[in-house]
Amino acid sequence: MNILRFRRGFKHWECTYTVELEFEYTADLEKKITEIIFYQPKNNLQVRVSWDVLRKYLEGSVSRPYVDESGLKLEMVKNDLHISNSRFFHIKVHEDQRKAICIAAKNVKESISSSVDRILQESASIPHPSRR
């Protein structure tokens, strides 16, 4: 499980929330980030955002607002990303938090789970001559 926790009061952050990075394995056994879950424990609310959409906002390469049919809204205001929905969920992702999420996503993609690593090592091992 890949979770980042941002706590209210640290630096200039206004709210406490967690970020969970969801991923899947591709056919080439590489990790692919699928979506990010933002969770506010204070309100017990969460929102899921597709990684393909969110990545551009985290990198700061998109300035226009994004709104989908569920009410999810992503909008850059100065250097902060505002994420909200129609169910009273609202967080401000500061620039340093955006960078931390990008770094975590890169680390997730580059790491491989110990179980997959063990399976790969077992399947790649050379069989003993007596088993041939």
PDB file of C-alpha atoms in Angstrom:
ATOM      1  CA  MET A   1       0.000   0.000   0.000  1.00  0.00           C
ATOM      2  CA  ASN A   2       1.420   3.367  -0.993  1.00  0.00           C
ATOM      3  CA  ILE A   3       0.051   6.149   1.194  1.00  0.00           C
ATOM      4  CA  LEU A   4       1.216   9.700   1.813  1.00  0.00           C
ATOM      5  CA  ARG A   5      -0.084  11.670   4.789  1.00  0.00           C
ATOM      6  CA  PHE A   6      -0.237  15.439   4.829  1.00  0.00           C
ATOM      7  CA  ARG A   7      -1.044  16.966   8.228  1.00  0.00           C
ATOM      8  CA  ARG A   8      -2.703  20.284   8.939  1.00  0.00           C
ATOM      9  CA  GLY A   9      -0.367  22.770  10.580  1.00  0.00           C
ATOM     10  CA  PHE A  10       2.815  21.405   9.025  1.00  0.00           C
ATOM     11  CA  LYS A  11       4.386  24.191   6.989  1.00  0.00           C
ATOM     12  CA  HIS A  12       1.406  26.186   5.721  1.00  0.00           C
ATOM     13  CA  TRP A  13      -1.002  23.298   5.061  1.00  0.00           C
ATOM     14  CA  GLU A  14      -4.659  24.003   5.873  1.00  0.00           C
ATOM     15  CA  CYS A  15      -6.051  20.476   6.098  1.00  0.00           C
ATOM     16  CA  THR A  16      -5.105  16.908   6.891  1.00  0.00           C
ATOM     17  CA  TYR A  17      -5.548  14.314   4.170  1.00  0.00           C
ATOM     18  CA  THR A  18      -4.026  11.137   2.824  1.00  0.00           C
ATOM     19  CA  VAL A  19      -3.122  10.201  -0.702  1.00  0.00           C
ATOM     20  CA  GLU A  20      -3.206   6.556  -1.766  1.00  0.00           C
ATOM     21  CA  LEU A  21      -1.607   5.520  -5.030  1.00  0.00           C
ATOM     22  CA  GLU A  22      -3.449   2.670  -6.731  1.00  0.00           C
ATOM     23  CA  PHE A  23      -1.576   0.638  -9.333  1.00  0.00           C
ATOM     24  CA  GLU A  24      -1.756  -2.482 -11.434  1.00  0.00           C
ATOM     25  CA  TYR A  25       0.807  -4.648 -13.167  1.00  0.00           C
ATOM     26  CA  THR A  26       1.081  -4.517 -16.942  1.00  0.00           C
ATOM     27  CA  ALA A  27       1.677  -7.579 -19.111  1.00  0.00           C
ATOM     28  CA  ASP A  28       5.399  -6.732 -18.895  1.00  0.00           C
ATOM     29  CA  LEU A  29       5.171  -6.907 -15.067  1.00  0.00           C
ATOM     30  CA  GLU A  30       5.696  -3.171 -14.721  1.00  0.00           C
ATOM     31  CA  LYS A  31       3.678  -1.129 -12.272  1.00  0.00           C
ATOM     32  CA  LYS A  32       1.243   1.328 -13.785  1.00  0.00           C
ATOM     33  CA  ILE A  33      -0.421   3.974 -11.615  1.00  0.00           C
ATOM     34  CA  THR A  34      -4.173   3.836 -12.284  1.00  0.00           C
ATOM     35  CA  GLU A  35      -5.689   6.325  -9.880  1.00  0.00           C
ATOM     36  CA  ILE A  36      -5.077   8.386  -6.791  1.00  0.00           C
ATOM     37  CA  ILE A  37      -7.406   8.391  -3.809  1.00  0.00           C
ATOM     38  CA  PHE A  38      -7.575  11.562  -1.702  1.00  0.00           C
ATOM     39  CA  TYR A  39      -9.104  10.986   1.736  1.00  0.00           C
ATOM     40  CA  GLN A  40     -10.089  13.546   4.389  1.00  0.00           C
ATOM     41  CA  PRO A  41     -10.364  11.837   7.788  1.00  0.00           C
ATOM     42  CA  LYS A  42     -12.032  14.902   9.337  1.00  0.00           C
ATOM     43  CA  ASN A  43     -15.070  14.544   7.054  1.00  0.00           C
ATOM     44  CA  ASN A  44     -14.623  10.834   6.270  1.00  0.00           C
ATOM     45  CA  LEU A  45     -14.786  11.742   2.572  1.00  0.00           C
ATOM     46  CA  GLN A  46     -12.706  10.506  -0.306  1.00  0.00           C
ATOM     47  CA  VAL A  47     -12.393  11.146  -4.006  1.00  0.00           C
ATOM     48  CA  ARG A  48     -10.762   9.032  -6.702  1.00  0.00           C
ATOM     49  CA  VAL A  49      -8.932  10.728  -9.552  1.00  0.00           C
ATOM     50  CA  SER A  50      -7.616   9.006 -12.653  1.00  0.00           C
ATOM     51  CA  TRP A  51      -3.828   9.183 -12.803  1.00  0.00           C
ATOM     52  CA  ASP A  52      -3.942  10.105 -16.493  1.00  0.00           C
ATOM     53  CA  VAL A  53      -5.921  13.249 -15.624  1.00  0.00           C
ATOM     54  CA  LEU A  54      -4.237  14.111 -12.320  1.00  0.00           C
ATOM     55  CA  ARG A  55      -0.623  13.726 -13.464  1.00  0.00           C
ATOM     56  CA  LYS A  56      -0.790  16.803 -15.710  1.00  0.00           C
ATOM     57  CA  TYR A  57      -2.142  18.950 -12.873  1.00  0.00           C
ATOM     58  CA  LEU A  58       0.459  17.687 -10.415  1.00  0.00           C
ATOM     59  CA  GLU A  59       3.202  18.546 -12.891  1.00  0.00           C
ATOM     60  CA  GLY A  60       1.658  22.006 -13.376  1.00  0.00           C
ATOM     61  CA  SER A  61       1.352  21.589 -17.137  1.00  0.00           C
ATOM     62  CA  VAL A  62      -2.415  22.285 -17.254  1.00  0.00           C
ATOM     63  CA  SER A  63      -4.050  25.546 -16.272  1.00  0.00           C
ATOM     64  CA  ARG A  64      -7.665  25.045 -17.353  1.00  0.00           C
ATOM     65  CA  PRO A  65     -10.172  23.506 -14.914  1.00  0.00           C
ATOM     66  CA  TYR A  66     -11.227  19.873 -15.265  1.00  0.00           C
ATOM     67  CA  VAL A  67     -14.783  18.843 -14.407  1.00  0.00           C
ATOM     68  CA  ASP A  68     -16.373  15.433 -14.973  1.00  0.00           C
ATOM     69  CA  GLU A  69     -19.955  14.159 -14.827  1.00  0.00           C
ATOM     70  CA  SER A  70     -19.589  13.001 -11.206  1.00  0.00           C
ATOM     71  CA  GLY A  71     -18.891  16.559 -10.044  1.00  0.00           C
ATOM     72  CA  LEU A  72     -15.143  16.101  -9.612  1.00  0.00           C
ATOM     73  CA  LYS A  73     -13.313  19.358 -10.237  1.00  0.00           C
ATOM     74  CA  LEU A  74      -9.567  19.980 -10.534  1.00  0.00           C
ATOM     75  CA  GLU A  75      -8.376  23.548 -10.811  1.00  0.00           C
ATOM     76  CA  MET A  76      -5.003  25.242 -10.528  1.00  0.00           C
ATOM     77  CA  VAL A  77      -5.068  28.447  -8.482  1.00  0.00           C
ATOM     78  CA  LYS A  78      -1.627  30.034  -8.586  1.00  0.00           C
ATOM     79  CA  ASN A  79       0.672  27.112  -7.632  1.00  0.00           C
ATOM     80  CA  ASP A  80      -1.943  25.121  -5.729  1.00  0.00           C
ATOM     81  CA  LEU A  81      -4.242  22.417  -7.048  1.00  0.00           C
ATOM     82  CA  HIS A  82      -7.802  22.591  -5.723  1.00  0.00           C
ATOM     83  CA  ILE A  83      -9.689  19.291  -5.777  1.00  0.00           C
ATOM     84  CA  SER A  84     -13.397  19.247  -4.989  1.00  0.00           C
ATOM     85  CA  ASN A  85     -16.594  17.413  -5.719  1.00  0.00           C
ATOM     86  CA  SER A  86     -20.310  17.946  -5.257  1.00  0.00           C
ATOM     87  CA  ARG A  87     -20.303  16.144  -1.863  1.00  0.00           C
ATOM     88  CA  PHE A  88     -18.493  18.772   0.251  1.00  0.00           C
ATOM     89  CA  PHE A  89     -15.013  17.407  -0.452  1.00  0.00           C
ATOM     90  CA  HIS A  90     -12.405  20.128  -0.937  1.00  0.00           C
ATOM     91  CA  ILE A  91      -8.656  20.121  -0.493  1.00  0.00           C
ATOM     92  CA  LYS A  92      -5.843  22.360  -1.582  1.00  0.00           C
ATOM     93  CA  VAL A  93      -2.757  20.487  -2.771  1.00  0.00           C
ATOM     94  CA  HIS A  94       0.171  22.853  -2.318  1.00  0.00           C
ATOM     95  CA  GLU A  95       3.135  22.915  -4.671  1.00  0.00           C
ATOM     96  CA  ASP A  96       5.406  20.983  -2.304  1.00  0.00           C
ATOM     97  CA  GLN A  97       2.669  18.371  -1.820  1.00  0.00           C
ATOM     98  CA  ARG A  98       2.226  18.061  -5.595  1.00  0.00           C
ATOM     99  CA  LYS A  99       5.951  17.393  -5.928  1.00  0.00           C
ATOM    100  CA  ALA A 100       5.844  14.794  -3.138  1.00  0.00           C
ATOM    101  CA  ILE A 101       2.983  12.946  -4.870  1.00  0.00           C
ATOM    102  CA  CYS A 102       4.912  12.939  -8.172  1.00  0.00           C
ATOM    103  CA  ILE A 103       8.013  11.559  -6.435  1.00  0.00           C
ATOM    104  CA  ALA A 104       5.954   8.862  -4.710  1.00  0.00           C
ATOM    105  CA  ALA A 105       4.365   7.895  -8.040  1.00  0.00           C
ATOM    106  CA  LYS A 106       7.786   7.637  -9.664  1.00  0.00           C
ATOM    107  CA  ASN A 107       9.026   5.470  -6.782  1.00  0.00           C
ATOM    108  CA  VAL A 108       5.978   3.192  -7.041  1.00  0.00           C
ATOM    109  CA  LYS A 109       6.517   2.704 -10.759  1.00  0.00           C
ATOM    110  CA  GLU A 110      10.208   1.919 -10.256  1.00  0.00           C
ATOM    111  CA  SER A 111       9.766  -0.472  -7.361  1.00  0.00           C
ATOM    112  CA  ILE A 112       8.559  -4.016  -7.685  1.00  0.00           C
ATOM    113  CA  SER A 113       6.798  -5.883  -4.925  1.00  0.00           C
ATOM    114  CA  SER A 114       8.734  -8.547  -3.071  1.00  0.00           C
ATOM    115  CA  SER A 115       6.221 -11.241  -4.078  1.00  0.00           C
ATOM    116  CA  VAL A 116       6.526 -10.421  -7.778  1.00  0.00           C
ATOM    117  CA  ASP A 117      10.299 -10.223  -7.415  1.00  0.00           C
ATOM    118  CA  ARG A 118      10.355 -13.696  -5.790  1.00  0.00           C
ATOM    119  CA  ILE A 119       8.148 -15.148  -8.546  1.00  0.00           C
ATOM    120  CA  LEU A 120      10.404 -13.672 -11.221  1.00  0.00           C
ATOM    121  CA  GLN A 121      13.512 -15.057  -9.535  1.00  0.00           C
ATOM    122  CA  GLU A 122      11.961 -18.517  -9.229  1.00  0.00           C
ATOM    123  CA  SER A 123      10.813 -18.597 -12.847  1.00  0.00           C
ATOM    124  CA  ALA A 124      14.169 -17.316 -14.098  1.00  0.00           C
ATOM    125  CA  SER A 125      16.276 -19.767 -12.115  1.00  0.00           C
ATOM    126  CA  ILE A 126      18.041 -22.470 -14.059  1.00  0.00           C
ATOM    127  CA  PRO A 127      16.651 -25.923 -13.315  1.00  0.00           C
ATOM    128  CA  HIS A 128      18.907 -28.447 -11.636  1.00  0.00           C
ATOM    129  CA  PRO A 129      20.502 -30.906 -14.163  1.00  0.00           C
ATOM    130  CA  SER A 130      18.742 -33.850 -12.540  1.00  0.00           C
ATOM    131  CA  ARG A 131      15.358 -32.196 -13.264  1.00  0.00           C
ATOM    132  CA  ARG A 132      15.924 -31.780 -16.986  1.00  0.00           C
TER     133      ARG A 132
END
